[in-house]
Each structure stands twice: as structure tokens, then as C-alpha cells.
Coordinates of C-alpha atoms and ligand atoms in Angstrom, one line a residue:
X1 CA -11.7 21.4 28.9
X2 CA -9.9 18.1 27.0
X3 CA -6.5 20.4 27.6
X4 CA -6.9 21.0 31.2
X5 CA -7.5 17.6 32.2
X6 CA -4.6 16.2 30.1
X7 CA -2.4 18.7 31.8
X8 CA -3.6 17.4 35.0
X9 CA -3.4 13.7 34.3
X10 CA 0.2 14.3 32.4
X11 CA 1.4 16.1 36.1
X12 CA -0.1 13.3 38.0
X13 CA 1.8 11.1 35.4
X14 CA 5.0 12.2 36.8
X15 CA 4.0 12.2 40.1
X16 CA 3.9 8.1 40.1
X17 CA 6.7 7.1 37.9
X18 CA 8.4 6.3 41.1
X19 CA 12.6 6.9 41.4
X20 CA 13.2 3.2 40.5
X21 CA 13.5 3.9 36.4
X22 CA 17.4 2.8 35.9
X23 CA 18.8 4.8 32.7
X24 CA 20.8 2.6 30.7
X25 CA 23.7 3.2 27.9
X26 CA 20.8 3.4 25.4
X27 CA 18.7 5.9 26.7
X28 CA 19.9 9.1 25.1
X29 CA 20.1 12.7 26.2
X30 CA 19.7 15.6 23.2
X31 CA 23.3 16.3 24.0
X32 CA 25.0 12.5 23.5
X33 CA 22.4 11.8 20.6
X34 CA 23.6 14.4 18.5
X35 CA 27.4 12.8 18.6
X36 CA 26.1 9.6 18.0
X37 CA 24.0 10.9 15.1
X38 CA 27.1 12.7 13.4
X39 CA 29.8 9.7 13.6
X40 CA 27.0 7.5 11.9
X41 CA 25.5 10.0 9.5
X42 CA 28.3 12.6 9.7
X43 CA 30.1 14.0 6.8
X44 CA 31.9 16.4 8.3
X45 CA 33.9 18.8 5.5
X46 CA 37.2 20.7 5.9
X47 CA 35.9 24.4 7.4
X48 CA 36.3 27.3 5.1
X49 CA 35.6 31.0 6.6
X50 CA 34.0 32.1 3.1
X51 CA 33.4 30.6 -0.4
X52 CA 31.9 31.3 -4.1
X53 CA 30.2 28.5 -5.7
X54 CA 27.7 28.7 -8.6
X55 CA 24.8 27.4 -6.1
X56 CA 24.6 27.2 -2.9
X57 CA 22.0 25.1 -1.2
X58 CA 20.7 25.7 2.6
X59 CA 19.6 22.7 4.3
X60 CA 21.2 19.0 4.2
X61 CA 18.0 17.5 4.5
X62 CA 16.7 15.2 1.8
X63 CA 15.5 17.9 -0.4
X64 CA 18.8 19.7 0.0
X65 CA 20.8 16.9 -0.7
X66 CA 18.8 15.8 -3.7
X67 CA 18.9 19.1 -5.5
X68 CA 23.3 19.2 -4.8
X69 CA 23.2 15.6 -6.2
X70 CA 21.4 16.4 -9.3
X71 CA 23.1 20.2 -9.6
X72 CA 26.4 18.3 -9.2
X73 CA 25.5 15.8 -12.1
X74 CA 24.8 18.4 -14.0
X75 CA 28.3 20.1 -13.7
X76 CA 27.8 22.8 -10.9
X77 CA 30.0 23.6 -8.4
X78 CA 27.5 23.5 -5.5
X79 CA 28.0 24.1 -1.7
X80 CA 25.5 23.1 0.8
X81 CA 25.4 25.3 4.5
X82 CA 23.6 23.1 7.4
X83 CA 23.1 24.8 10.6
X84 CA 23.0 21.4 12.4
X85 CA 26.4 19.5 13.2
X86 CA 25.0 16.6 11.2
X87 CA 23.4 16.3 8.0
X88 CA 19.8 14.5 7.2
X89 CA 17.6 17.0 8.7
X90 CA 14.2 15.5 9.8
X91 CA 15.7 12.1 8.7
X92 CA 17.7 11.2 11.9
X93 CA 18.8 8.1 12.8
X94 CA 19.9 8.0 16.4
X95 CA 22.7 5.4 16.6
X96 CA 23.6 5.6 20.5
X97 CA 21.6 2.0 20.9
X98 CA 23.8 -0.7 19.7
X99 CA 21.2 -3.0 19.0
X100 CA 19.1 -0.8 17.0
X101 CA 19.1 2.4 15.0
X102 CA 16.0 4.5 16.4
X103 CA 14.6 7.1 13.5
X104 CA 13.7 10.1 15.3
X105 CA 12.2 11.1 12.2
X106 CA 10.8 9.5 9.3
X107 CA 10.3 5.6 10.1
X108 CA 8.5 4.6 6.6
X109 CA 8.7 4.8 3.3
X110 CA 4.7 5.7 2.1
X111 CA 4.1 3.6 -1.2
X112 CA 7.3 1.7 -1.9
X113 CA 5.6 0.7 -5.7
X114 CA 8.3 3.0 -8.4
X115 CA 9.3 5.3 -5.0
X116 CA 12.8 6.6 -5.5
X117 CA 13.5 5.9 -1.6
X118 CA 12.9 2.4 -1.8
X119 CA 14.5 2.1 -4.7
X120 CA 18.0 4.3 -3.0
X121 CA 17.0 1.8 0.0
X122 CA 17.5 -0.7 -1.5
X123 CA 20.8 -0.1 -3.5
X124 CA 22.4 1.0 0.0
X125 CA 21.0 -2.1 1.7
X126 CA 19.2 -0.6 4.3
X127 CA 16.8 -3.3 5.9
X128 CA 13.1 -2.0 5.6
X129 CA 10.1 -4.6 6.4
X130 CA 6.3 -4.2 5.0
X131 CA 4.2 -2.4 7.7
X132 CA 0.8 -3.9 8.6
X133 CA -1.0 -1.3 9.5
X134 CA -4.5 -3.5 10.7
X135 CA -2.8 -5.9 12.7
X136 CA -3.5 -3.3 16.0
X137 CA -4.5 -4.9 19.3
X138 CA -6.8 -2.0 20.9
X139 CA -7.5 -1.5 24.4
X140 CA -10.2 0.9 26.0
X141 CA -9.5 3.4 28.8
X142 CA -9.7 0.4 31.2
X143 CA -7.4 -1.5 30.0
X144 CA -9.7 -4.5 28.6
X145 CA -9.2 -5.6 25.0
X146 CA -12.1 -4.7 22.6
X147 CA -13.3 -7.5 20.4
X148 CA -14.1 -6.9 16.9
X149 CA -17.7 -6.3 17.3
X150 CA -16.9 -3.0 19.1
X151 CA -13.9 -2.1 17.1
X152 CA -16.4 -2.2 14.1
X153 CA -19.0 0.0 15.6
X154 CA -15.7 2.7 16.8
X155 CA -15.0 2.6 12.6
X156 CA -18.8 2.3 11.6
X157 CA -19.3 5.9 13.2
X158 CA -16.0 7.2 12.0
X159 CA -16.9 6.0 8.5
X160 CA -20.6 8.1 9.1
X161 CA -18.5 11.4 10.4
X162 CA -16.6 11.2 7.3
X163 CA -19.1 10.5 4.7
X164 CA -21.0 14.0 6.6
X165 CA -17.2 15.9 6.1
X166 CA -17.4 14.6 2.1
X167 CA -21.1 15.8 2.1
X168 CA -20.1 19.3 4.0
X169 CA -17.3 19.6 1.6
X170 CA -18.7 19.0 -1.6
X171 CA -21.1 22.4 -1.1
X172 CA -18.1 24.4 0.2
X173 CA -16.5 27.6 -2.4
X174 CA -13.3 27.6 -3.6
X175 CA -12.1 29.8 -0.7
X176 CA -14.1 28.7 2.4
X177 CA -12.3 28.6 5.7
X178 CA -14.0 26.1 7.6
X179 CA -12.1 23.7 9.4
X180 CA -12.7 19.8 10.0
X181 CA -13.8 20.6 13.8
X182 CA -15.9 23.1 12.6
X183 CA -18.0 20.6 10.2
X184 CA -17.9 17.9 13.2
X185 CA -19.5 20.2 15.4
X186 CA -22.7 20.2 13.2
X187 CA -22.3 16.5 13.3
X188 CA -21.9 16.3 16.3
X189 CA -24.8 18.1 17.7
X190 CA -26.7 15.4 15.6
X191 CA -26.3 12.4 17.2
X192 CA -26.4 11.1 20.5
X193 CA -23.4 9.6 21.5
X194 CA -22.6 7.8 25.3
X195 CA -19.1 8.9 27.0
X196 CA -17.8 5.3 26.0
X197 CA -18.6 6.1 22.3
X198 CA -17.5 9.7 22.5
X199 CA -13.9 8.2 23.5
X200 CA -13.9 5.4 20.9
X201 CA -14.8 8.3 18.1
X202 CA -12.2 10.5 19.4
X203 CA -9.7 7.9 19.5
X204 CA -10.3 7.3 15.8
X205 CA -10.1 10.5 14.9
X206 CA -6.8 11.3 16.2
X207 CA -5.4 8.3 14.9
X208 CA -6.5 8.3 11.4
X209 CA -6.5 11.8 11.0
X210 CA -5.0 13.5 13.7
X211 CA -1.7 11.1 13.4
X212 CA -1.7 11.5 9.7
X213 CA -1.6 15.2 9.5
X214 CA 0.4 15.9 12.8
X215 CA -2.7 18.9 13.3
X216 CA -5.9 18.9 15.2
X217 CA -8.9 18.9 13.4
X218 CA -9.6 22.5 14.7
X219 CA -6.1 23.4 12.7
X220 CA -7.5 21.1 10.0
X221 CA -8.9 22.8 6.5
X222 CA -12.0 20.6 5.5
X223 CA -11.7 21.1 1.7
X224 CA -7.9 20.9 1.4
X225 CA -6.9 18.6 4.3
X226 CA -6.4 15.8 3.0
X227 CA -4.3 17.5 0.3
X228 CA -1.8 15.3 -1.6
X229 CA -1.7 12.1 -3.2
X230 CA -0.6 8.3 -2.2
X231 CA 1.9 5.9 -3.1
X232 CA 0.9 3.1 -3.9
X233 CA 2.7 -0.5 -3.1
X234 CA 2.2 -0.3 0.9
X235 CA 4.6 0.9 3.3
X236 CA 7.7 -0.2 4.5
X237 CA 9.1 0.6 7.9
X238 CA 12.7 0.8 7.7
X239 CA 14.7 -1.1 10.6
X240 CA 17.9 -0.1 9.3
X241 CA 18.6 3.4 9.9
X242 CA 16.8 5.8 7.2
X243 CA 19.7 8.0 7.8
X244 CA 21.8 5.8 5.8
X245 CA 19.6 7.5 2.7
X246 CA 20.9 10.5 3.5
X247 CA 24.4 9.7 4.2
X248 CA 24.3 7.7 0.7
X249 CA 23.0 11.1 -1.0
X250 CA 25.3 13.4 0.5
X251 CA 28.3 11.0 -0.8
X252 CA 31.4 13.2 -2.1
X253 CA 29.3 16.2 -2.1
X254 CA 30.6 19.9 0.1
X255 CA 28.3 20.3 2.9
X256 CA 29.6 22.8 5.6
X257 CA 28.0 21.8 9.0
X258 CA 27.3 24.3 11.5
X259 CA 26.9 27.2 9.3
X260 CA 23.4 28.5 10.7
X261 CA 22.2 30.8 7.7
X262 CA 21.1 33.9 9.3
X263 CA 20.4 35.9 6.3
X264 CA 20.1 36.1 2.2
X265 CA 20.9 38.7 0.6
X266 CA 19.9 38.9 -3.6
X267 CA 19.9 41.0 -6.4
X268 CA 19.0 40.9 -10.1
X269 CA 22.9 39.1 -10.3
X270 CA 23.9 37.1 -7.3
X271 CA 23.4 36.2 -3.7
X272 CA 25.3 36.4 -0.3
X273 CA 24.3 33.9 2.3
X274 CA 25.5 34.7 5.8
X275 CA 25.7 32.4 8.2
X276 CA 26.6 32.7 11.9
X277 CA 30.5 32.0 10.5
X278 CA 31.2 33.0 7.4
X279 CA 29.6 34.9 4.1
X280 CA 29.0 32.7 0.5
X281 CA 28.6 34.2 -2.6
X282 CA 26.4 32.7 -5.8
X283 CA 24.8 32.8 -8.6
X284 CA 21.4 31.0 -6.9
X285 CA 20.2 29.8 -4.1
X286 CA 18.3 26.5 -3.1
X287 CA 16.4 27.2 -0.4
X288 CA 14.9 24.2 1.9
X289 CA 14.6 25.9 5.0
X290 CA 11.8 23.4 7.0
X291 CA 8.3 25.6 6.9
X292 CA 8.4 26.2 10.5
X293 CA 11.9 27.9 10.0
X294 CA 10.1 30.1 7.0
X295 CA 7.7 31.1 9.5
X296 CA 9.8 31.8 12.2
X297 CA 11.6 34.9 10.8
X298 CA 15.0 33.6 12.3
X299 CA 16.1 33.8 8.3
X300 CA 16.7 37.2 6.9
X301 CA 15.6 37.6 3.0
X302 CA 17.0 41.3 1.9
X303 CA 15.0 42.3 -0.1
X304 CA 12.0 40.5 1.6
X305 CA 10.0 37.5 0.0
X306 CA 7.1 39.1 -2.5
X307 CA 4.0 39.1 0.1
X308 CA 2.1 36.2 -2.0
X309 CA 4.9 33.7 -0.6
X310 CA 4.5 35.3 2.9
X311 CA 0.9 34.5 2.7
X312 CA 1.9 31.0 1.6
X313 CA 3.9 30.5 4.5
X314 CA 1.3 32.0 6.8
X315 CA -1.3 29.9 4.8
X316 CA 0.0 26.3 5.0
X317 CA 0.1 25.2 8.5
X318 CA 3.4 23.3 10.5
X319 CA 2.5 20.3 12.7
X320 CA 4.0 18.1 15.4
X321 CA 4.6 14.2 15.9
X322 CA 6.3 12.8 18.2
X323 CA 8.0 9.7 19.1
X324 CA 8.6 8.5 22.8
X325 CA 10.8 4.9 22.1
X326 CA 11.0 3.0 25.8
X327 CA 13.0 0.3 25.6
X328 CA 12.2 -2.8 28.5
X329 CA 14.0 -5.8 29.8
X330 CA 11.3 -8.4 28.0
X331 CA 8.5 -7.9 26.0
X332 CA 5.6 -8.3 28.4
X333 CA 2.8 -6.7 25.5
X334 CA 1.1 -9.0 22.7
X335 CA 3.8 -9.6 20.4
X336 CA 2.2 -10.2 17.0
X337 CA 0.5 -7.4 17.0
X338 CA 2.3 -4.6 14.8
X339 CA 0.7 -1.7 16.8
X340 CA -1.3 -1.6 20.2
X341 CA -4.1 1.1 20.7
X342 CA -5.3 2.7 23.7
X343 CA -8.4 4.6 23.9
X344 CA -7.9 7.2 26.4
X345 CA -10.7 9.3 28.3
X346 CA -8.1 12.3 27.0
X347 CA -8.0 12.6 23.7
X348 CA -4.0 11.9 21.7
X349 CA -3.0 10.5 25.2
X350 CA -0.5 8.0 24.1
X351 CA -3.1 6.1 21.3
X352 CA -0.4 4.2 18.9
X353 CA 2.1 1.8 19.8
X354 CA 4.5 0.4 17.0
X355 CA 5.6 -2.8 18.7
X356 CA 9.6 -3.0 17.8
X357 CA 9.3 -6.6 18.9
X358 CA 7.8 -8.0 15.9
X359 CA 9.5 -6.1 13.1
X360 CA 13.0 -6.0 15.0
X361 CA 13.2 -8.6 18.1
X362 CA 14.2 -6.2 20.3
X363 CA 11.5 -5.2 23.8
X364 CA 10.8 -2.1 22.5
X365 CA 7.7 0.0 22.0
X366 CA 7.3 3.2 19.7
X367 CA 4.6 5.4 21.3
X368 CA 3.3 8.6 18.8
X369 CA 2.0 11.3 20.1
X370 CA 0.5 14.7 17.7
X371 CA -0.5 18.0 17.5
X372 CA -1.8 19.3 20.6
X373 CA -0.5 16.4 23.0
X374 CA 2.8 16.6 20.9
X375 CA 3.4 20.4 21.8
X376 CA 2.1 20.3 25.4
X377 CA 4.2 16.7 25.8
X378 CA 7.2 18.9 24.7
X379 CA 6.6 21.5 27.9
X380 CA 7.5 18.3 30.2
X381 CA 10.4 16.8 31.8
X382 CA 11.6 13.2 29.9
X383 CA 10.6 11.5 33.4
X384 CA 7.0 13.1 32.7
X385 CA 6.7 12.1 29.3
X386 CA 7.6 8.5 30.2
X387 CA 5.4 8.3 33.2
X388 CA 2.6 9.5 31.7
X389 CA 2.8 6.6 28.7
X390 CA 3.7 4.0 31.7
X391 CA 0.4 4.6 32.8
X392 CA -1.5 4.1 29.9
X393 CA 1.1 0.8 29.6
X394 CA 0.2 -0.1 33.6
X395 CA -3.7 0.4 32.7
X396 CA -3.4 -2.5 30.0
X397 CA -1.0 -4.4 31.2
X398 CA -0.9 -4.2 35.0
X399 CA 1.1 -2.8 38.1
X400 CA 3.6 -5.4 37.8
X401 CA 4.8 -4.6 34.3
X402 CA 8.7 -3.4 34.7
X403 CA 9.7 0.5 34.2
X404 CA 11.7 1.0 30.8
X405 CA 15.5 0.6 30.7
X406 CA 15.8 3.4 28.3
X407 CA 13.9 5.8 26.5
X408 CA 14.2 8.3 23.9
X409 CA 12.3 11.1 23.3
X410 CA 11.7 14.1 20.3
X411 CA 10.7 17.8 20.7
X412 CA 10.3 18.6 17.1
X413 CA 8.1 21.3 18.1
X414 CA 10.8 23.1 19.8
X415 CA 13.1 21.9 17.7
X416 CA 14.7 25.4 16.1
X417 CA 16.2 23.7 12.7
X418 CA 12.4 22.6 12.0
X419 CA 10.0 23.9 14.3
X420 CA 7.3 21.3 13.5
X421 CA 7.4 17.6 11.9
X422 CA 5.8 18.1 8.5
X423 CA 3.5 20.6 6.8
X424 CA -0.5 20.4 7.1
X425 CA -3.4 21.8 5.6
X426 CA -5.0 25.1 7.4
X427 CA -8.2 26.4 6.9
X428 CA -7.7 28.8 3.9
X429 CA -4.4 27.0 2.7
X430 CA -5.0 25.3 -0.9
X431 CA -2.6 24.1 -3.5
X432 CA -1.8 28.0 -4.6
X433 CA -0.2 28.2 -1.6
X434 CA 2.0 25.2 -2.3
X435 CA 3.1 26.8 -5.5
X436 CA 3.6 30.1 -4.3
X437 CA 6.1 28.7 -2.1
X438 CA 7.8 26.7 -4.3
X439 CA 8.0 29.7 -6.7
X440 CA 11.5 30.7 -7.9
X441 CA 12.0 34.8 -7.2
X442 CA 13.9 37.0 -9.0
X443 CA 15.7 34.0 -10.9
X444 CA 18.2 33.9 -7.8
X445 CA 16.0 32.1 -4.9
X446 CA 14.6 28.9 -5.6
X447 CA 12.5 26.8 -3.0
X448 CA 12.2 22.7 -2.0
X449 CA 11.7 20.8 0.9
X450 CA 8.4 18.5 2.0
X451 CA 6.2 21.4 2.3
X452 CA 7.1 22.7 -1.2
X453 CA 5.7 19.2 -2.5
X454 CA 2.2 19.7 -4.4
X455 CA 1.6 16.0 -4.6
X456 CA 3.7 14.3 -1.5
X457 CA 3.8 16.9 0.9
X458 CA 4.9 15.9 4.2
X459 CA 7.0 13.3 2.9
X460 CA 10.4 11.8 2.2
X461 CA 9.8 11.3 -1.1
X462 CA 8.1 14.6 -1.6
X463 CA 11.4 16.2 -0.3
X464 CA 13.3 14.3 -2.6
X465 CA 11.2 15.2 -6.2
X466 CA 11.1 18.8 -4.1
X467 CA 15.2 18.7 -4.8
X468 CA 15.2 17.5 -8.0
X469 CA 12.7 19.6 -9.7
X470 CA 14.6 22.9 -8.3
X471 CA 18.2 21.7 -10.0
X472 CA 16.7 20.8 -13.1
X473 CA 14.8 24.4 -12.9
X474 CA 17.5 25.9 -12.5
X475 CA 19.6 23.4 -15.1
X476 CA 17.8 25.2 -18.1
X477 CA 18.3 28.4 -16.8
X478 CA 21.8 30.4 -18.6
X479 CA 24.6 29.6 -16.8
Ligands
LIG1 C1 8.6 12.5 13.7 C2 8.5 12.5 12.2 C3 8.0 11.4 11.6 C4 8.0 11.4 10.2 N1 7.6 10.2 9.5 C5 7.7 10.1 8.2 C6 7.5 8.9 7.6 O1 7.4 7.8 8.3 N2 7.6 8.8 6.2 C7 7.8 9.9 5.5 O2 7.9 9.8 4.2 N3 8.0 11.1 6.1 C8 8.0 11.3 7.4 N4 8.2 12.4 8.0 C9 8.4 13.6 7.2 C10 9.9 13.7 6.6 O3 10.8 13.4 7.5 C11 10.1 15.0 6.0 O4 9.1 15.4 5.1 C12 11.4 15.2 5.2 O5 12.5 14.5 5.9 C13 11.7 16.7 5.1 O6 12.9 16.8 4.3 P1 13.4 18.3 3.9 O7 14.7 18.2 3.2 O8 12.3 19.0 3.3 O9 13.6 19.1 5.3 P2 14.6 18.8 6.5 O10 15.0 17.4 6.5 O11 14.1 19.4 7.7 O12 15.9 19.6 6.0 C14 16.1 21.0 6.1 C15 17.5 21.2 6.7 O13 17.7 22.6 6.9 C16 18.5 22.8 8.0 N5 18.3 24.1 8.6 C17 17.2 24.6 9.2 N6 17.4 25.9 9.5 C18 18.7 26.2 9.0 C19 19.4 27.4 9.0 N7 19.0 28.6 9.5 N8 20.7 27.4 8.4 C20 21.1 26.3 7.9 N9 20.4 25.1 7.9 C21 19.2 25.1 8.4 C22 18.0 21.7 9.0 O14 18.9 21.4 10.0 C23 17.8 20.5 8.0 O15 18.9 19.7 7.9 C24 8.3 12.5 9.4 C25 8.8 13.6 10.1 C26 8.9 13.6 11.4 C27 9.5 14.8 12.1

């Protein structure tokens, strides 16, 4: 019912846009984004048809780069084959705004205290600002601001649905399947809530949770879904291109760009990589194909994976967040505010706004959209998407506010190097699954990336220690 009338508001959405949204020189296309990305983050290396290296690693992503850096340390000769034309994976700083470098991925670093990315942030001199996450001006589906009385009573109930979850979860076994939606149904049925607070508790649960995990609470396991641990130190949302991580990482190593890896072939003594150009030969393999890759069979293994990592890959779930950045003429929103909430009548419509004005100066909003918003968002035209969050914008702020200048959007989803954002917990997923895919086989394939991560899954970080735990595995194996 909740996805039929979103599909109905999101098409009359695009309906009254109106023709009079000018594009400017900053609002990017897939197509022109892609340059800009490469010339900032680019690190384009001299093509060879074939090669022979002791590892090879597939993916310059975080976790990719990481594990060359640390293999190369150690002495290797290591080769790393990206099927992109740029390198940083689902860290993607989109340059093509001269004013500002746009993340299309990762924005923050998640608990800057002893985190190897702040620290890396810092030694490149990449600007970052602490993130305050409770300084949100929230707005209900008519537009009006909600005072703080009525905020508390949306977190007072929120806070009772989750002390229920805890209860739930605390009698569940080891192997129970039930998801979060599942448990708030029971809840649910329990207490009688008006339309108004129905709205308020759905807006809080897809923004806490929803947001968090990039998955429904349908898709959510309630015993594991909160899997992994956090940083502590508070955030920091980086302003000055998080790509610049990346590009600092991938410093003087080989990365061959545009070598899509179509299949991996291994034995008890070496492995062939073929990609859609050429064929590598090597002693191992670092595998940090994104999850939603794994499970989309586009990658050939030959032999196949043992079946307890196909069932880890089947297990752990993928998810979707996306970022719509609209860029205006002035800022016409509350400006000290770091974030501005909506609470639709349609649950995930446009609920979270980072306010680029405050942390950057520049009249630009961040809206986030997840999970099942995110993937039917990512069926519609840009003009849709941006219509659809100008009418949430309209309903706060008025007719009279001016159409965007520019806008950016991501499709992660559909995104065929990822297929998804970041790893989630699904019912039946636990941490076994985690290390079952991170599980070296046959002492030739070895595994990192976010979702590989049993502590910071779903992070930058997490990608990182992902990449340095599989070279130093394979650092006290015989050369
Ligand atoms: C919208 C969004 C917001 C996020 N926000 C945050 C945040 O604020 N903070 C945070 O800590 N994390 C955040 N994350 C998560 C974080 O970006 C990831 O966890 C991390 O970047 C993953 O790194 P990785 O190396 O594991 O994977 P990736 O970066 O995806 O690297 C894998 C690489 O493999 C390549 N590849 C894929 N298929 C092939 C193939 N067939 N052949 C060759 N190469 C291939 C890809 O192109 C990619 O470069 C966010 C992610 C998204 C998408």
C-alpha cells in the first residue's frame, strides 16, 4: 500500500516540476562525471595486454588499495585490475563543481578517535568538519516546524519500539529468522497510534534505522541487525573530497583501469584472472569485488566458491542509499541547522537533509534517500527525482522558493561495479557469515572489502582493516 502511493506521488512529482529548471555547468550527467572523477582521482597506468605478478588484487576501492599498499610494503610485486575507468570505488568524489567536491559515496568518517582514515585525512590535508548530528530542524507533512515537545513524544515512542525489539530479541535462538518488521508488527498491534503519530514513528524509523542500514526493516534481521561496532570520537563529514584518500593510497602503486574481471580461474598452484582485455597470471588473488557484485554472478570462480561462502553471500544482505545534491541560487532553508527533517505521509520520502550551507558556505542541500525509496527513486528520470524532493522543499518552504541550478544524483542500486551501497544484516545472516566470506580458499583466493568486515562492516574504515588483514594473511604464507 506505502509503495503504491509513493509511486503515485513520485509521478505526480514530475508532473509539476515545471520546464523552468535551468541546468547549470555543475549539474552532472553519469557520462561527464565520470571524466571529472578520473582527472581528479585518476591514476591512469600504461596498458599492458597481459601480466604475471605475485598478487593480483581486483577492485581499486579502499580495501583494494589498502591490501596493494601493505603487499607492496612487504616486497610483492602486486597488480590491481579495476573495471571502472577510475579508481576509489564507492569512495567518489565528483569534481565537475568548482566550488565543491560532491562525495557520491562515503561523506563521513564514523568515529574519528585512533581511525586510520582520519588519521590518512589528515596527513593528505583533506578538510573534514565535526558532524552534529542533533542540530536537525524537523518539519511535519505540512510543512510546519515541530517544537520540541512533539519531537520528544516522536523519540519517546521510538525509544518504547525499541526497548520491545531488545525484549523480542533477547528470547530469540541462535538461528531465528525473524525480521525487525516482523517484531514491530506485534508491537504494533499493541498500541493505538493516530495517523499523525503513525507518520512521526515511521519517520524515525527510517531515519535512525532505516538510513543507517540502507535496508527496510522487513529486510532487517532483529537479532543481528545492528551487527558491528562503533567508533568512537564523533563523526567528521569530510568537505574536501574523500577521494583524495584513495588517490593518496593508490600513490606509485599498478592499477590497470578498465580491466572488468570476468572470471578466476584457481588451482592448488596459481590463478588466471580474465578480464574483458587481457589474462593475469598469480600466485593469489585479493578479491574485493563489492557484495552486490558477489551476488550477481557477473564474476566467474572456476572451480566455484565452496557452497558455505555462497550461502554467506546469499545470507548477508546488499542495501541502497542515495544522495540527490541540488544546488540553488541562495540558501532560502534555516541555515544553522546541520540537517532538516521532513516527515512525510510516505514513508523514506525525502526525510534527511545535510544542509551544505553550514559546513561548506555554498546553497546546497544533500537529500538521502534508502532502501526501498532508494531503488524505486532509481527507476525515475533525474527531472523526477528532483521534483519529487522540490515538493517536499515547496511543502516547508513555500511556492516561491527557486528550482535548483544543478543537481546531482546516484543510482548505486543499478550501479553494476557495486550493485548496492553497503552490506546489511538479513534475517538469518549472523557473523558466520561474515567470516565465511572473508575466508581464504584453497590458499589462492583471499577476500576484503566493507562487507568482509566483522566489526565495521559497511564502512570506510572497515574496508580499509578488510585490506590490511588479507596482505598480512597472506604475508606469513611461503612465498
Ligand atoms: C552513498 C554511500 C554513502 C556511504 N557513506 C559512508 C560514510 O559516510 N562513511 C563510511 O565510512 N562509509 C560510507 N559508505 C560505505 C563505504 O563507501 C564503503 O564501505 C567502502 O567505500 C567500500 O570499499 P570497498 O573497497 O570494500 O569496495 P568498493 O569501494 O566498492 O571497491 C570495489 C572495487 O571493485 C571494482 N569492481 C567491481 N566489479 C569489478 C569487476 N568485475 N572487475 C574489476 N573491478 C570491479 C569497483 O569498481 C570498485 O572500485 C557509503 C557508501 C555509499 C554508496
Amino acid at each position: 500500500m506505502t509503495k503504491e502511493i509513493s509511486r503515485r506521488q513520485f509521478l505526480k512529482g514530475a508532473f509539476m516540476l515545471g520546464a523552468s529548471i535551468l541546468v547549470s555547468g555543475c549539474t552532472g550527467t553519469a557520462k561527464n562525471l565520470t571524466v571529472a572523477s578520473k582527472t581528479a582521482d585518476g591514476n591512469k597506468k600504461e596498458e599492458t595486454s597481459s601480466g604475471n605478478a605475485e598478487v593480483l588484487v581486483i577492485g581499486a576501492g579502499i580495501a583494494g588499495l589498502a591490501a596493494a599498499r601493505e603487499l607492496r610494503s612487504a616486497g610483492y610485486k602486486v597488480v590491481i585490475l579495476e573495471g571502472r575507468d577510475r579508481i576509489g570505488g564507492r569512495l567518489w568524489t565528483d569534481r565537475s563543481c568548482p566550488d565543491f567536491p560532491f562525495d557520491r559515496g562515503a561523506s563521513w568518517i564514523h568515529g574519528i578517535r585512533g581511525n586510520p582514515i582520519a588519521d590518512m585525512a589528515k596527513h593528505w590535508n583533506i578538510a573534514g568538519v565535526p558532524f552534529d548530528y542533533d542540530s536537525k530542524a524537523l518539519y511535519g507533512s505540512d510543512g510546519t516546524l515541530l517544537s520540541d515537545e512533539e519531537i520528544d513524544r516522536i523519540y519517546e515512542r521510538f525509544d518504547g519500539l525499541m526497548t520491545y525489539l531488545e525484549d523480542i530479541r533477547e528470547g530469540l535462538e541462535e538461528d531465528s529468522r525473524m525480521s525487525m518488521k516482523q517484531a514491530f508488527d506485534r508491537w504494533i498491534d499493541g498500541v493505538r497510534l493516530s495517523e499523525s503519530e503513525r507518520t512521526g514513528l515511521d519517520y524515525a524509523i527510517n531515519t535512525e534505522i532505516e538510513h543507517e542500514y540502507a535496508a527496510d526493516i522487513s529486510e532487517l534481521s532483529l537479532l543481528n541487525g545492528d551487527w558491528g561496532r562503533e567508533r568512537e570520537g564523533g563523526d567528521t563529514l569530510i568537505t574536501g573530497g574523500y577521494g583524495g584518500i584513495a588517490a593518496g593510497l593508490a600513490e606509485d602503486l599498478d592499477i590497470r583501469l578498465g580491466h572488468l574481471v570476468r572470471r578466476i580461474e584457481w588451482d592448488r598452484n596459481h590463478v588466471n584472472v580474465i578480464t574483458n582485455r587481457a589474462r593475469f597470471r598469480a600466485d593469489r588473488v585479493v578479491v574485493t569485488l563489492p557484495l552486490g557484485v558477489l551476488k550477481s554472478g557477473n564474476v566467474i570462480f572456476s572451480p566455484e566458491l565452496p557452497e558455505t561462502k555462497r550461502r554467506a553471500i546469499r545470507n548477508i544482505g546488499m542495501g541502497v542509499l542515495n544522495k540527490l545534491y541540488l544546488r540553488f541560487p541562495e540558501p532560502f532553508w534555516d541555515e544553522n541547522s546541520s540537517m532538516l527533517g521532513y516527515i512525510s505521509q510516505i514513508k523514506g520520502e525525502w526525510a534527511e537533509f545535510v544542509n551544505l550551507a553550514k559546513y561548506t558556505g555554498q546553497p546546497a542541500l544533500v537529500g538521502f534517500s534508502a532502501a526501498a525509496n532508494a531503488r524505486m527513486m532509481e527507476k525515475g528520470s533525474d527531472e523526477r527525482v528532483v521534483a519529487s524532493a522540490m515538493d517536499v522543499l515547496r511543502t516547508i518552504y513555500g511556492e516561491d522558493i527557486p528550482d535548483p541550478t544543478g543537481w546531482k544524483i546516484t543510482r548505486w542500486g543499478t550501479d553494476p561495479f557495486a550493485y548496492g551501497s553497503y552490506s546489511f544484516m538479513a534475517p538469518g545472516a549472523s557473523g558466520k557469515d561474515i567470516e565465511e566470506l572473508a575466508r581464504p580458499v584453497g590458499g589462492r583466493l583471499f577476500f576484503a572489502g566493507e562487507a568482509t568486515s566483522g566489526e565495521y562492516a559497511a564502512t570506510v574504515h572497515g574496508a580499509y582493516f578488510s585490506g590490511i588483514r588479507e596482505a598480512k594473511r597472506i604475508g606469513k604464507l611461503e612465498r
